[in-house]
Structures are given as structure tokens and as C-alpha cells.
Amino acid sequence: MRKKIVAGNWKMNMDLNEGLKFAETLHKHFTENPPAKAEVVICTPYIHLAGAAAVLKKGKVSLGAQNCASEASGAFTGEVSPWMIKSTGAQYVIIGHSERRTYYKEDDRLLNKKTALAINTGLKVIFCCGEVKEERENNTHFVVVRRQLEEGLFTLQPGELDSVVIAYEPVWAIGTGLTASPEQAQEMHKFIRDLIREKYGKESADRMPILYGGSCKPSNAAEIFSKPDVDGGLIGGAALKKEDFVAIVEAAL
Ligand code: PEP
């Protein structure tokens, strides 16, 4: 059985003090109430990482960044490399979030480079894919997701793929209050798992965690997570409130 993963994406929220306080609150909660069936991850802004790693040490909450550079080091002003992220104590990095693809024009080639570098640095990658509203309406959503995976991920060696978690995030559902129906999520997750099976074989496909993201909240999480190919969620807005985030983790049976 695949373990479920619930990962919070804090996006660009909370200053350092607020972020560390919130990390402490979650650490305390999940130490006292260990999530039996799900791994909990928080993906914070870069500035929180080192402090949050100290707060979360030896606890039940894993830590990740939300982006990384495509180069290991050097003259890249303002960038933060996977190696630097790893040195904070973080274990994960989100790559290919739709906000990076849209606002920062990150394309499949760049995301592929970032992914390979992050994995070779020893980080686990939460690789995001998903179609925009027009693509869903034009019925090209499968074509788009296939391209994102083929170009972004499928250059990896089978061993490298074990460091990947895929997050299917229909862009029309992110931060909009619209959610994919559990059936729409299952249909796409199964499609993704079938693609992995074709390329890497059954065992890799069966092992791959595929998370759903897009306006996931306490009221809809349990139903979405109950689908056979949905292995948890990548949570934005609802990851910023302890009660909501805890309820979503508890929905990951
Ligand atoms: C996200 O940012 O990855 C996300 C899923 O956001 P939200 O839950 O707010 O839709």
C-alpha cells in the first residue's frame, strides 16, 4: 500500500516569526497526535527553512521548499539551489507549481533541469502538473498533462523516479474555490499512473504517490482522498490554518 502524503504549500505568506510559530504549532500537534497513515510535509518560503528545520527536528512533520534554482551554485543573483535547500535540513522541494509556470514562465525544459538537479542533490521532488481552464474545456487536458510529464519527468532513470511525488493540480481549481470532482481527480490520476506504467513498469507506477491539489479543504478532502489513485493532497490556502490543515491530514485515511 502506498502511504498517503499531505503537503502544505504556504506560498508567499507569513513573516519569519509568524512562520516559525506556525511550524512550532504544527510540530506540537503532530507530535502529540502522530499521523498514523499519512506523511505530513510543510513547504515554506526559503527564509523559514533553516529555522523550521530546527523546530521540526525529530518530529513527525517533513519540510520542503517551494522552488529551486536549475544550477548548483555560482553567479545567479537571487537564486537558491537545491544544495542550499538541502543544507537547511529540508527534504522536499516543489517543482513546476502552476504559479511558477505562469508568472515566471518556467517551461518543461527548465523544470526537467531543476528536477534532475534536485534529485541528484538528495531532495525529494513534488512535481506539479495540470491543465488550465481552456484546456479542460477544449478536452486537451490529457494531452497537456502527458506533455508536462514526458518533458519534465520522463528523462529520469527508474531509480531517480523513486524520489518523485507527482501533484496533479488542475490550474482552474487552484485558489479559486472550484475543486475537481473526485471522479475527475481519479480519472486523471489513473491516466498519470498508466503513463508511468508504460514508461517505467508496474512496480514504479504502483509505488508513485500522486497527490491532488486545488481548493482541497476539510469538507471535500475525505471524498477525494478515498479514490484509489489519489494518495493525498498538496494544499494551499487551507494549509495556513491549523484546524483546516489538521482536518485534511485526518481525512487521509
Ligand atoms: C496550491 O497552491 O498548490 C494549491 C493547491 O492551492 P489551493 O489549495 O489554495 O487551491
mmCIF file with all atom_site columns, N, CA, C and O and ligand atoms in Angstrom, residues 9 11 97 99 169 173-176 213-216 234-238, ligand 1:
data_model
loop_
_atom_site.group_PDB
_atom_site.id
_atom_site.type_symbol
_atom_site.label_atom_id
_atom_site.label_alt_id
_atom_site.label_comp_id
_atom_site.label_asym_id
_atom_site.label_entity_id
_atom_site.label_seq_id
_atom_site.pdbx_PDB_ins_code
_atom_site.Cartn_x
_atom_site.Cartn_y
_atom_site.Cartn_z
_atom_site.occupancy
_atom_site.B_iso_or_equiv
_atom_site.pdbx_formal_charge
_atom_site.auth_seq_id
_atom_site.auth_comp_id
_atom_site.auth_asym_id
_atom_site.auth_atom_id
_atom_site.pdbx_PDB_model_num
ATOM   1  N N  . ASN A 1 9   ? 1.437   23.908 1.052   1.00 0.00 ? 9   ASN A N  1
ATOM   2  C CA . ASN A 1 9   ? 2.216   24.891 0.304   1.00 0.00 ? 9   ASN A CA 1
ATOM   3  C C  . ASN A 1 9   ? 1.864   26.262 0.863   1.00 0.00 ? 9   ASN A C  1
ATOM   4  O O  . ASN A 1 9   ? 0.779   26.776 0.603   1.00 0.00 ? 9   ASN A O  1
ATOM   5  N N  . LYS A 1 11  ? 3.033   29.069 0.132   1.00 0.00 ? 11  LYS A N  1
ATOM   6  C CA . LYS A 1 11  ? 3.208   30.150 -0.855  1.00 0.00 ? 11  LYS A CA 1
ATOM   7  C C  . LYS A 1 11  ? 3.947   31.327 -0.203  1.00 0.00 ? 11  LYS A C  1
ATOM   8  O O  . LYS A 1 11  ? 4.770   31.109 0.675   1.00 0.00 ? 11  LYS A O  1
ATOM   9  N N  . HIS A 1 97  ? 5.145   24.210 -9.921  1.00 0.00 ? 97  HIS A N  1
ATOM   10 C CA . HIS A 1 97  ? 3.830   24.715 -9.499  1.00 0.00 ? 97  HIS A CA 1
ATOM   11 C C  . HIS A 1 97  ? 3.292   25.649 -10.582 1.00 0.00 ? 97  HIS A C  1
ATOM   12 O O  . HIS A 1 97  ? 4.049   26.380 -11.222 1.00 0.00 ? 97  HIS A O  1
ATOM   13 N N  . GLU A 1 99  ? 1.904   28.394 -10.487 1.00 0.00 ? 99  GLU A N  1
ATOM   14 C CA . GLU A 1 99  ? 2.239   29.819 -10.327 1.00 0.00 ? 99  GLU A CA 1
ATOM   15 C C  . GLU A 1 99  ? 3.652   30.094 -10.854 1.00 0.00 ? 99  GLU A C  1
ATOM   16 O O  . GLU A 1 99  ? 3.923   31.176 -11.378 1.00 0.00 ? 99  GLU A O  1
ATOM   17 N N  . GLU A 1 169 ? -2.563  19.149 -10.229 1.00 0.00 ? 169 GLU A N  1
ATOM   18 C CA . GLU A 1 169 ? -3.246  20.354 -9.778  1.00 0.00 ? 169 GLU A CA 1
ATOM   19 C C  . GLU A 1 169 ? -3.908  21.037 -10.973 1.00 0.00 ? 169 GLU A C  1
ATOM   20 O O  . GLU A 1 169 ? -3.241  21.802 -11.701 1.00 0.00 ? 169 GLU A O  1
ATOM   21 N N  . ALA A 1 173 ? -8.573  25.055 -10.561 1.00 0.00 ? 173 ALA A N  1
ATOM   22 C CA . ALA A 1 173 ? -9.056  24.762 -9.202  1.00 0.00 ? 173 ALA A CA 1
ATOM   23 C C  . ALA A 1 173 ? -8.154  25.366 -8.128  1.00 0.00 ? 173 ALA A C  1
ATOM   24 O O  . ALA A 1 173 ? -8.511  25.346 -6.952  1.00 0.00 ? 173 ALA A O  1
ATOM   25 N N  . ILE A 1 174 ? -6.998  25.916 -8.518  1.00 0.00 ? 174 ILE A N  1
ATOM   26 C CA . ILE A 1 174 ? -6.052  26.403 -7.502  1.00 0.00 ? 174 ILE A CA 1
ATOM   27 C C  . ILE A 1 174 ? -6.463  27.782 -7.010  1.00 0.00 ? 174 ILE A C  1
ATOM   28 O O  . ILE A 1 174 ? -6.528  28.735 -7.790  1.00 0.00 ? 174 ILE A O  1
ATOM   29 N N  . GLY A 1 175 ? -6.770  27.844 -5.734  1.00 0.00 ? 175 GLY A N  1
ATOM   30 C CA . GLY A 1 175 ? -7.101  29.124 -5.105  1.00 0.00 ? 175 GLY A CA 1
ATOM   31 C C  . GLY A 1 175 ? -8.403  29.731 -5.591  1.00 0.00 ? 175 GLY A C  1
ATOM   32 O O  . GLY A 1 175 ? -8.683  30.897 -5.329  1.00 0.00 ? 175 GLY A O  1
ATOM   33 N N  . THR A 1 176 ? -9.209  28.974 -6.310  1.00 0.00 ? 176 THR A N  1
ATOM   34 C CA . THR A 1 176 ? -10.425 29.527 -6.908  1.00 0.00 ? 176 THR A CA 1
ATOM   35 C C  . THR A 1 176 ? -11.686 29.117 -6.161  1.00 0.00 ? 176 THR A C  1
ATOM   36 O O  . THR A 1 176 ? -12.755 29.668 -6.414  1.00 0.00 ? 176 THR A O  1
ATOM   37 N N  . GLY A 1 213 ? -4.239  18.518 -5.901  1.00 0.00 ? 213 GLY A N  1
ATOM   38 C CA . GLY A 1 213 ? -4.206  19.875 -5.366  1.00 0.00 ? 213 GLY A CA 1
ATOM   39 C C  . GLY A 1 213 ? -5.179  20.765 -6.108  1.00 0.00 ? 213 GLY A C  1
ATOM   40 O O  . GLY A 1 213 ? -5.331  20.655 -7.337  1.00 0.00 ? 213 GLY A O  1
ATOM   41 N N  . GLY A 1 214 ? -5.834  21.656 -5.370  1.00 0.00 ? 214 GLY A N  1
ATOM   42 C CA . GLY A 1 214 ? -6.789  22.594 -5.980  1.00 0.00 ? 214 GLY A CA 1
ATOM   43 C C  . GLY A 1 214 ? -7.999  22.747 -5.092  1.00 0.00 ? 214 GLY A C  1
ATOM   44 O O  . GLY A 1 214 ? -8.914  21.932 -5.146  1.00 0.00 ? 214 GLY A O  1
ATOM   45 N N  . SER A 1 215 ? -7.950  23.785 -4.219  1.00 0.00 ? 215 SER A N  1
ATOM   46 C CA . SER A 1 215 ? -9.076  24.093 -3.314  1.00 0.00 ? 215 SER A CA 1
ATOM   47 C C  . SER A 1 215 ? -9.505  22.885 -2.486  1.00 0.00 ? 215 SER A C  1
ATOM   48 O O  . SER A 1 215 ? -10.704 22.676 -2.258  1.00 0.00 ? 215 SER A O  1
ATOM   49 N N  . CYS A 1 216 ? -8.540  22.111 -2.067  1.00 0.00 ? 216 CYS A N  1
ATOM   50 C CA . CYS A 1 216 ? -8.831  20.992 -1.175  1.00 0.00 ? 216 CYS A CA 1
ATOM   51 C C  . CYS A 1 216 ? -9.089  21.566 0.215   1.00 0.00 ? 216 CYS A C  1
ATOM   52 O O  . CYS A 1 216 ? -8.361  22.447 0.671   1.00 0.00 ? 216 CYS A O  1
ATOM   53 N N  . LEU A 1 234 ? -1.844  18.219 -2.130  1.00 0.00 ? 234 LEU A N  1
ATOM   54 C CA . LEU A 1 234 ? -0.998  19.407 -1.994  1.00 0.00 ? 234 LEU A CA 1
ATOM   55 C C  . LEU A 1 234 ? -1.976  20.544 -1.697  1.00 0.00 ? 234 LEU A C  1
ATOM   56 O O  . LEU A 1 234 ? -2.871  20.822 -2.508  1.00 0.00 ? 234 LEU A O  1
ATOM   57 N N  . ILE A 1 235 ? -1.786  21.163 -0.556  1.00 0.00 ? 235 ILE A N  1
ATOM   58 C CA . ILE A 1 235 ? -2.806  22.057 -0.009  1.00 0.00 ? 235 ILE A CA 1
ATOM   59 C C  . ILE A 1 235 ? -2.263  23.481 0.064   1.00 0.00 ? 235 ILE A C  1
ATOM   60 O O  . ILE A 1 235 ? -1.223  23.709 0.686   1.00 0.00 ? 235 ILE A O  1
ATOM   61 N N  . GLY A 1 236 ? -2.969  24.441 -0.539  1.00 0.00 ? 236 GLY A N  1
ATOM   62 C CA . GLY A 1 236 ? -2.535  25.838 -0.477  1.00 0.00 ? 236 GLY A CA 1
ATOM   63 C C  . GLY A 1 236 ? -3.219  26.573 0.662   1.00 0.00 ? 236 GLY A C  1
ATOM   64 O O  . GLY A 1 236 ? -2.815  26.482 1.826   1.00 0.00 ? 236 GLY A O  1
ATOM   65 N N  . GLY A 1 237 ? -4.283  27.284 0.345   1.00 0.00 ? 237 GLY A N  1
ATOM   66 C CA . GLY A 1 237 ? -4.968  28.140 1.321   1.00 0.00 ? 237 GLY A CA 1
ATOM   67 C C  . GLY A 1 237 ? -5.280  27.452 2.645   1.00 0.00 ? 237 GLY A C  1
ATOM   68 O O  . GLY A 1 237 ? -5.051  28.017 3.728   1.00 0.00 ? 237 GLY A O  1
ATOM   69 N N  . ALA A 1 238 ? -5.780  26.236 2.567   1.00 0.00 ? 238 ALA A N  1
ATOM   70 C CA . ALA A 1 238 ? -6.196  25.542 3.792   1.00 0.00 ? 238 ALA A CA 1
ATOM   71 C C  . ALA A 1 238 ? -5.014  25.054 4.620   1.00 0.00 ? 238 ALA A C  1
ATOM   72 O O  . ALA A 1 238 ? -5.205  24.575 5.737   1.00 0.00 ? 238 ALA A O  1
HETATM 73 C C1 . PEP B 2 .   ? -1.539  25.015 -4.319  1.00 0.00 ? 1   PEP B C1 1
HETATM 74 O O1 . PEP B 2 .   ? -1.070  26.132 -4.211  1.00 0.00 ? 1   PEP B O1 1
HETATM 75 O O2 . PEP B 2 .   ? -0.785  24.091 -4.641  1.00 0.00 ? 1   PEP B O2 1
HETATM 76 C C2 . PEP B 2 .   ? -2.967  24.817 -4.080  1.00 0.00 ? 1   PEP B C2 1
HETATM 77 C C3 . PEP B 2 .   ? -3.479  23.641 -4.310  1.00 0.00 ? 1   PEP B C3 1
HETATM 78 O O3 . PEP B 2 .   ? -3.659  25.893 -3.613  1.00 0.00 ? 1   PEP B O3 1
HETATM 79 P P1 . PEP B 2 .   ? -5.180  25.892 -3.044  1.00 0.00 ? 1   PEP B P1 1
HETATM 80 O O4 . PEP B 2 .   ? -5.301  24.708 -2.129  1.00 0.00 ? 1   PEP B O4 1
HETATM 81 O O5 . PEP B 2 .   ? -5.302  27.198 -2.301  1.00 0.00 ? 1   PEP B O5 1
HETATM 82 O O6 . PEP B 2 .   ? -6.077  25.785 -4.217  1.00 0.00 ? 1   PEP B O6 1
#
